[in-house]
PDB file of C-alpha atoms in Angstrom:
ATOM      1  CA  MET A  12      81.496 109.590  97.916  1.00 43.00           C
ATOM      2  CA  ILE A  13      79.553 109.447 101.135  1.00 40.00           C
ATOM      3  CA  ASN A  14      80.850 112.526 102.227  1.00 48.00           C
ATOM      4  CA  ASP A  15      80.207 114.036  99.013  1.00 46.00           C
ATOM      5  CA  GLY A  16      76.165 112.434  99.678  1.00 46.00           C
ATOM      6  CA  ILE A  17      76.108 110.509  96.796  1.00 50.00           C
ATOM      7  CA  ALA A  18      75.799 107.418  98.413  1.00 50.00           C
ATOM      8  CA  GLY A  19      74.226 107.591 101.251  1.00 55.00           C
ATOM      9  CA  SER A  20      75.635 104.267 102.737  1.00 66.00           C
ATOM     10  CA  SER A  21      78.926 101.513 102.203  1.00 71.00           C
ATOM     11  CA  LYS A  22      75.971  98.225 100.852  1.00 76.00           C
ATOM     12  CA  THR A  23      74.860 101.839  98.369  1.00 76.00           C
ATOM     13  CA  LEU A  24      77.803 102.381  97.376  1.00 71.00           C
ATOM     14  CA  THR A  25      79.338  99.062  96.470  1.00 76.00           C
ATOM     15  CA  ARG A  26      76.553  98.825  94.817  1.00 81.00           C
ATOM     16  CA  MET A  27      76.886 101.668  92.573  1.00 78.00           C
ATOM     17  CA  THR A  28      80.208 100.494  92.401  1.00 79.00           C
ATOM     18  CA  LYS A  29      79.272  96.764  91.648  1.00 85.00           C
ATOM     19  CA  VAL A  30      77.551  98.649  88.390  1.00 84.00           C
ATOM     20  CA  LEU A  31      79.713 100.961  86.689  1.00 84.00           C
ATOM     21  CA  ARG A  32      82.588  98.048  86.828  1.00 88.00           C
ATOM     22  CA  LYS A  33      79.595  96.484  84.830  1.00 89.00           C
ATOM     23  CA  VAL A  34      79.711  99.268  82.012  1.00 86.00           C
ATOM     24  CA  CYS A  35      82.750  98.753  81.739  1.00 89.00           C
ATOM     25  CA  ILE A  36      83.690  95.703  81.299  1.00 91.00           C
ATOM     26  CA  ALA A  37      80.586  95.996  78.663  1.00 92.00           C
ATOM     27  CA  ALA A  38      83.018  98.846  76.714  1.00 89.00           C
ATOM     28  CA  LEU A  39      86.335  96.883  77.555  1.00 93.00           C
ATOM     29  CA  LYS A  40      84.573  93.507  76.386  1.00 93.00           C
ATOM     30  CA  ARG A  41      83.215  95.668  72.972  1.00 93.00           C
ATOM     31  CA  LEU A  42      86.685  96.858  71.857  1.00 91.00           C
ATOM     32  CA  ARG A  43      87.927  93.149  72.473  1.00 91.00           C
ATOM     33  CA  ILE A  44      85.796  91.938  70.226  1.00 92.00           C
ATOM     34  CA  ARG A  45      87.181  95.212  67.657  1.00 90.00           C
ATOM     35  CA  GLY A  46      90.427  94.117  67.266  1.00 87.00           C
ATOM     36  CA  MET A  47      92.867  94.985  70.756  1.00 92.00           C
ATOM     37  CA  ARG A  48      96.285  94.875  70.196  1.00 96.00           C
ATOM     38  CA  ILE A  49      99.265  97.421  70.258  1.00 98.00           C
ATOM     39  CA  GLY A  50     102.644  97.830  68.440  1.00 97.00           C
ATOM     40  CA  GLY A  51     103.015  98.295  65.128  1.00 96.00           C
ATOM     41  CA  GLN A  52     106.275  99.012  62.689  1.00 95.00           C
ATOM     42  CA  HIS A  53     108.555 101.755  65.088  1.00 94.00           C
ATOM     43  CA  ARG A  54     106.366 101.343  68.047  1.00 97.00           C
ATOM     44  CA  PHE A  55     107.752 100.420  71.478  1.00 97.00           C
ATOM     45  CA  VAL A  56     105.825  96.820  74.053  1.00 98.00           C
ATOM     46  CA  VAL A  57     107.438  95.659  77.284  1.00 98.00           C
ATOM     47  CA  ILE A  58     107.059  92.025  78.483  1.00 98.00           C
ATOM     48  CA  ASP A  59     107.031  90.509  80.778  1.00 97.00           C
ATOM     49  CA  GLU A  60     105.551  87.866  83.375  1.00 96.00           C
ATOM     50  CA  SER A  61     103.848  88.673  87.060  1.00 96.00           C
ATOM     51  CA  LYS A  62     103.182  86.230  90.420  1.00 94.00           C
ATOM     52  CA  PHE A  63     100.025  87.385  91.763  1.00 92.00           C
ATOM     53  CA  ALA A  64      99.826  86.019  95.435  1.00 79.00           C
ATOM     54  CA  HIS A  65      96.791  86.838  97.469  1.00 67.00           C
ATOM     55  CA  LYS A  66      98.489  86.376 101.072  1.00 61.00           C
ATOM     56  CA  ARG A  67      96.378  84.516 103.759  1.00 58.00           C
ATOM     57  CA  LYS A  68      95.183  86.277 106.784  1.00 55.00           C
ATOM     58  CA  TYR A  69      96.876  84.930 110.628  1.00 50.00           C
ATOM     59  CA  HIS A  70      98.991  82.428 107.730  1.00 52.00           C
ATOM     60  CA  ARG A  71      96.017  80.234 107.577  1.00 56.00           C
ATOM     61  CA  GLY A  72      94.172  78.921 104.219  1.00 52.00           C
ATOM     62  CA  ARG A  73      95.535  78.649 100.759  1.00 53.00           C
ATOM     63  CA  CYS A  74      97.770  80.629  98.707  1.00 51.00           C
ATOM     64  CA  GLY A  75      96.550  80.815  95.003  1.00 65.00           C
ATOM     65  CA  ASN A  76      99.474  81.987  92.808  1.00 83.00           C
ATOM     66  CA  LYS A  77      97.845  83.271  89.439  1.00 92.00           C
ATOM     67  CA  TRP A  78     100.558  84.300  86.629  1.00 96.00           C
ATOM     68  CA  VAL A  79      99.205  87.176  84.652  1.00 98.00           C
ATOM     69  CA  PHE A  80     101.880  87.937  81.539  1.00 98.00           C
ATOM     70  CA  GLY A  81     101.299  91.858  80.631  1.00 98.00           C
ATOM     71  CA  MET A  82     102.091  93.099  77.413  1.00 99.00           C
ATOM     72  CA  LEU A  83     102.571  96.936  77.828  1.00 98.00           C
ATOM     73  CA  GLU A  84     103.390  99.024  75.090  1.00 98.00           C
ATOM     74  CA  VAL A  85     104.903 102.336  75.678  1.00 96.00           C
ATOM     75  CA  ASP A  86     104.377 105.336  73.786  1.00 94.00           C
ATOM     76  CA  GLY A  87     105.840 108.896  75.471  1.00 90.00           C
ATOM     77  CA  LEU A  88     103.825 109.198  78.851  1.00 88.00           C
ATOM     78  CA  SER A  89     101.130 107.183  77.661  1.00 91.00           C
ATOM     79  CA  ARG A  90     100.962 103.002  78.245  1.00 94.00           C
ATOM     80  CA  ARG A  91      98.018 100.627  77.473  1.00 96.00           C
ATOM     81  CA  PRO A  92      98.526  97.370  78.262  1.00 98.00           C
ATOM     82  CA  ILE A  93      97.478  94.015  78.015  1.00 98.00           C
ATOM     83  CA  LEU A  94      96.829  91.970  80.692  1.00 98.00           C
ATOM     84  CA  ARG A  95      95.888  87.918  80.567  1.00 97.00           C
ATOM     85  CA  LEU A  96      96.004  85.075  83.990  1.00 96.00           C
ATOM     86  CA  VAL A  97      97.852  82.578  81.853  1.00 96.00           C
ATOM     87  CA  LYS A  98      97.585  78.943  83.085  1.00 94.00           C
ATOM     88  CA  ASP A  99     101.365  77.805  82.627  1.00 94.00           C
ATOM     89  CA  ARG A 100     104.767  79.983  81.457  1.00 94.00           C
ATOM     90  CA  SER A 101     105.495  77.496  78.685  1.00 95.00           C
ATOM     91  CA  ARG A 102     106.673  78.777  75.580  1.00 95.00           C
ATOM     92  CA  GLN A 103     103.760  77.526  73.785  1.00 96.00           C
ATOM     93  CA  THR A 104     101.465  79.935  76.059  1.00 96.00           C
ATOM     94  CA  LEU A 105     102.977  82.632  75.597  1.00 97.00           C
ATOM     95  CA  ILE A 106     104.022  83.137  72.015  1.00 97.00           C
ATOM     96  CA  SER A 107     100.644  82.326  71.417  1.00 97.00           C
ATOM     97  CA  GLN A 108      99.070  85.784  73.759  1.00 97.00           C
ATOM     98  CA  ILE A 109     102.666  87.244  72.124  1.00 98.00           C
ATOM     99  CA  GLN A 110     100.989  86.540  68.105  1.00 97.00           C
ATOM    100  CA  ARG A 111      97.258  87.007  69.135  1.00 96.00           C
ATOM    101  CA  HIS A 112      97.965  91.003  71.183  1.00 97.00           C
ATOM    102  CA  ILE A 113     101.321  92.716  69.395  1.00 98.00           C
ATOM    103  CA  ARG A 114     101.100  93.490  66.295  1.00 98.00           C
ATOM    104  CA  PRO A 115     103.924  92.078  63.416  1.00 97.00           C
ATOM    105  CA  ARG A 116     107.068  94.279  63.431  1.00 97.00           C
ATOM    106  CA  THR A 117     106.705  95.189  66.484  1.00 98.00           C
ATOM    107  CA  SER A 118     109.926  96.433  68.973  1.00 98.00           C
ATOM    108  CA  ILE A 119     109.950  93.872  72.125  1.00 98.00           C
ATOM    109  CA  LEU A 120     111.654  94.663  75.332  1.00 97.00           C
ATOM    110  CA  THR A 121     112.466  91.712  76.873  1.00 96.00           C
ATOM    111  CA  ASP A 122     113.699  89.891  80.018  1.00 93.00           C
ATOM    112  CA  GLU A 123     115.617  86.405  79.589  1.00 91.00           C
ATOM    113  CA  CYS A 124     112.988  84.114  80.355  1.00 92.00           C
ATOM    114  CA  ARG A 125     112.962  81.109  78.542  1.00 91.00           C
ATOM    115  CA  ALA A 126     110.062  80.935  76.891  1.00 93.00           C
ATOM    116  CA  TYR A 127     110.473  83.413  74.711  1.00 93.00           C
ATOM    117  CA  ASN A 128     114.066  84.403  75.214  1.00 88.00           C
ATOM    118  CA  ARG A 129     115.824  84.952  72.018  1.00 87.00           C
ATOM    119  CA  GLN A 130     112.873  84.076  70.238  1.00 92.00           C
ATOM    120  CA  LEU A 131     110.684  85.461  68.421  1.00 96.00           C
ATOM    121  CA  SER A 132     112.646  87.398  65.648  1.00 95.00           C
ATOM    122  CA  GLN A 133     111.504  83.950  63.922  1.00 96.00           C
ATOM    123  CA  TYR A 134     107.801  85.532  64.557  1.00 96.00           C
ATOM    124  CA  GLY A 135     108.149  88.383  62.380  1.00 97.00           C
ATOM    125  CA  TYR A 136     109.264  91.098  65.781  1.00 98.00           C
ATOM    126  CA  ARG A 137     112.589  92.850  66.740  1.00 97.00           C
ATOM    127  CA  GLN A 138     113.674  91.415  70.626  1.00 97.00           C
ATOM    128  CA  TYR A 139     115.321  93.285  72.346  1.00 96.00           C
ATOM    129  CA  CYS A 140     117.038  91.274  76.192  1.00 94.00           C
ATOM    130  CA  VAL A 141     117.991  92.968  78.881  1.00 93.00           C
ATOM    131  CA  CYS A 142     120.100  89.946  81.284  1.00 89.00           C
ATOM    132  CA  HIS A 143     118.977  91.221  84.704  1.00 86.00           C
ATOM    133  CA  LYS A 144     121.756  89.290  85.979  1.00 84.00           C
ATOM    134  CA  ARG A 145     124.589  91.913  84.816  1.00 87.00           C
ATOM    135  CA  HIS A 146     122.364  95.102  84.296  1.00 86.00           C
ATOM    136  CA  PHE A 147     119.304  96.609  84.525  1.00 86.00           C
ATOM    137  CA  VAL A 148     119.311  97.814  81.852  1.00 90.00           C
ATOM    138  CA  ASP A 149     121.662  96.553  78.601  1.00 87.00           C
ATOM    139  CA  PRO A 150     124.490  99.181  77.597  1.00 89.00           C
ATOM    140  CA  GLY A 151     124.351  98.212  73.570  1.00 88.00           C
ATOM    141  CA  THR A 152     120.382  98.660  72.993  1.00 90.00           C
ATOM    142  CA  GLY A 153     119.661 100.378  76.335  1.00 90.00           C
ATOM    143  CA  ALA A 154     117.048  97.886  76.143  1.00 91.00           C
ATOM    144  CA  HIS A 155     115.508  97.209  80.254  1.00 93.00           C
ATOM    145  CA  THR A 156     112.092  96.615  80.957  1.00 94.00           C
ATOM    146  CA  GLN A 157     111.108  99.128  83.358  1.00 95.00           C
ATOM    147  CA  HIS A 158     108.633 100.261  82.581  1.00 96.00           C
ATOM    148  CA  ILE A 159     106.080  97.363  83.237  1.00 97.00           C
ATOM    149  CA  GLU A 160     108.469  96.512  86.968  1.00 96.00           C
ATOM    150  CA  ARG A 161     106.809  99.840  87.303  1.00 97.00           C
ATOM    151  CA  ALA A 162     103.618  98.803  86.578  1.00 97.00           C
ATOM    152  CA  TRP A 163     103.462  96.051  88.141  1.00 97.00           C
ATOM    153  CA  GLN A 164     104.136  97.746  91.310  1.00 97.00           C
ATOM    154  CA  ASN A 165     101.463  99.990  90.847  1.00 96.00           C
ATOM    155  CA  TYR A 166      98.543  97.518  89.759  1.00 96.00           C
ATOM    156  CA  LYS A 167      99.058  95.086  92.132  1.00 94.00           C
ATOM    157  CA  PHE A 168      98.487  97.956  94.993  1.00 94.00           C
ATOM    158  CA  GLU A 169      95.474  98.551  93.312  1.00 92.00           C
ATOM    159  CA  ILE A 170      93.843  95.746  93.552  1.00 92.00           C
ATOM    160  CA  TRP A 171      95.238  94.650  97.294  1.00 89.00           C
ATOM    161  CA  ARG A 172      93.385  97.823  97.880  1.00 88.00           C
ATOM    162  CA  ARG A 173      90.651  97.116  96.736  1.00 84.00           C
ATOM    163  CA  ARG A 174      91.431  93.022  97.706  1.00 80.00           C
ATOM    164  CA  GLY A 175      90.395  91.781  93.811  1.00 80.00           C
ATOM    165  CA  ASN A 176      92.729  88.469  94.675  1.00 82.00           C
ATOM    166  CA  ARG A 177      90.195  86.522  96.013  1.00 83.00           C
ATOM    167  CA  THR A 178      89.322  84.454  93.416  1.00 88.00           C
ATOM    168  CA  THR A 179      90.551  84.045  90.341  1.00 90.00           C
ATOM    169  CA  GLU A 180      87.163  85.803  89.154  1.00 92.00           C
ATOM    170  CA  SER A 181      87.713  88.608  90.633  1.00 91.00           C
ATOM    171  CA  LEU A 182      91.455  88.990  89.873  1.00 94.00           C
ATOM    172  CA  LYS A 183      90.436  88.802  86.010  1.00 94.00           C
ATOM    173  CA  THR A 184      87.947  91.547  86.858  1.00 94.00           C
ATOM    174  CA  HIS A 185      90.056  93.744  87.902  1.00 94.00           C
ATOM    175  CA  LEU A 186      92.673  93.710  85.234  1.00 96.00           C
ATOM    176  CA  LYS A 187      90.326  93.968  83.215  1.00 95.00           C
ATOM    177  CA  MET A 188      89.380  97.524  85.221  1.00 93.00           C
ATOM    178  CA  ILE A 189      93.019  98.394  84.814  1.00 95.00           C
ATOM    179  CA  GLU A 190      92.966  97.767  81.103  1.00 96.00           C
ATOM    180  CA  TRP A 191      89.726  99.855  80.807  1.00 93.00           C
ATOM    181  CA  HIS A 192      91.269 103.138  82.531  1.00 91.00           C
ATOM    182  CA  HIS A 193      94.044 103.376  80.567  1.00 93.00           C
ATOM    183  CA  TRP A 194      92.787 102.609  76.786  1.00 93.00           C
ATOM    184  CA  LEU A 195      89.613 104.169  77.832  1.00 88.00           C
ATOM    185  CA  GLY A 196      89.003 106.034  80.572  1.00 83.00           C
ATOM    186  CA  VAL A 197      91.897 108.257  80.764  1.00 79.00           C
ATOM    187  CA  HIS A 198      91.881 109.079  76.915  1.00 66.00           C
ATOM    188  CA  HIS A 199      88.722 110.748  77.382  1.00 60.00           C
ATOM    189  CA  TYR A 200      88.997 114.664  77.245  1.00 58.00           C
ATOM    190  CA  ASP A 201      86.123 114.803  80.694  1.00 56.00           C
ATOM    191  CA  GLY A 202      88.090 112.528  82.514  1.00 55.00           C
ATOM    192  CA  VAL A 203      87.266 109.056  83.781  1.00 55.00           C
ATOM    193  CA  LEU A 204      83.363 110.222  84.713  1.00 56.00           C
ATOM    194  CA  GLY A 205      83.204 111.540  81.466  1.00 54.00           C
ATOM    195  CA  ARG A 206      83.916 107.999  79.418  1.00 53.00           C
ATOM    196  CA  LEU A 207      81.474 106.286  81.867  1.00 55.00           C
ATOM    197  CA  ILE A 208      78.969 108.844  81.150  1.00 53.00           C
ATOM    198  CA  HIS A 209      79.236 108.547  77.235  1.00 51.00           C
ATOM    199  CA  VAL A 210      80.508 105.074  77.681  1.00 51.00           C
ATOM    200  CA  LYS A 211      76.397 104.551  79.818  1.00 50.00           C
ATOM    201  CA  LYS A 212      74.701 106.545  76.444  1.00 46.00           C
TER     202      LYS A 212
END
């Protein structure tokens, strides 16, 4: 943007980025108020947890480990993630997130995490498990979690590239930006920039 003459300096570019980020987060907040849920009958959602660790420079300082619970709706080439920072990976914590964000009768693909291993049918879901100690893809059902495993790699790279894991608040902000991109940004007919202009109006 500096080379294109849009921003005169890195300081201006930083200010512009902060403003655009606020616009995106405000739009995402309105979406959450209306109801941000995924899944439903004949729809597939993959769930998994992943650790986001801030890498220390020269091995000094605290190494903060934060767990993020991801719920990813897969529909052809479309991906709609819901990413939540969680205090722990207990059954109570993760099941409450699932019930809050995933509609009943959804087909949910999981690994054998103890918090929800073969537990989701009692909450109105169809659960397909894969045992990663034996298979990447379950030979009986075809269930796998590769969609969300690949997504974690992309999300972590984007957050690392923007140094978005230094604090808990920074990580929350960048997780929201990932959600905004997949829920709102990529679905505008004029692309991400068109969505930003539309939201700002």
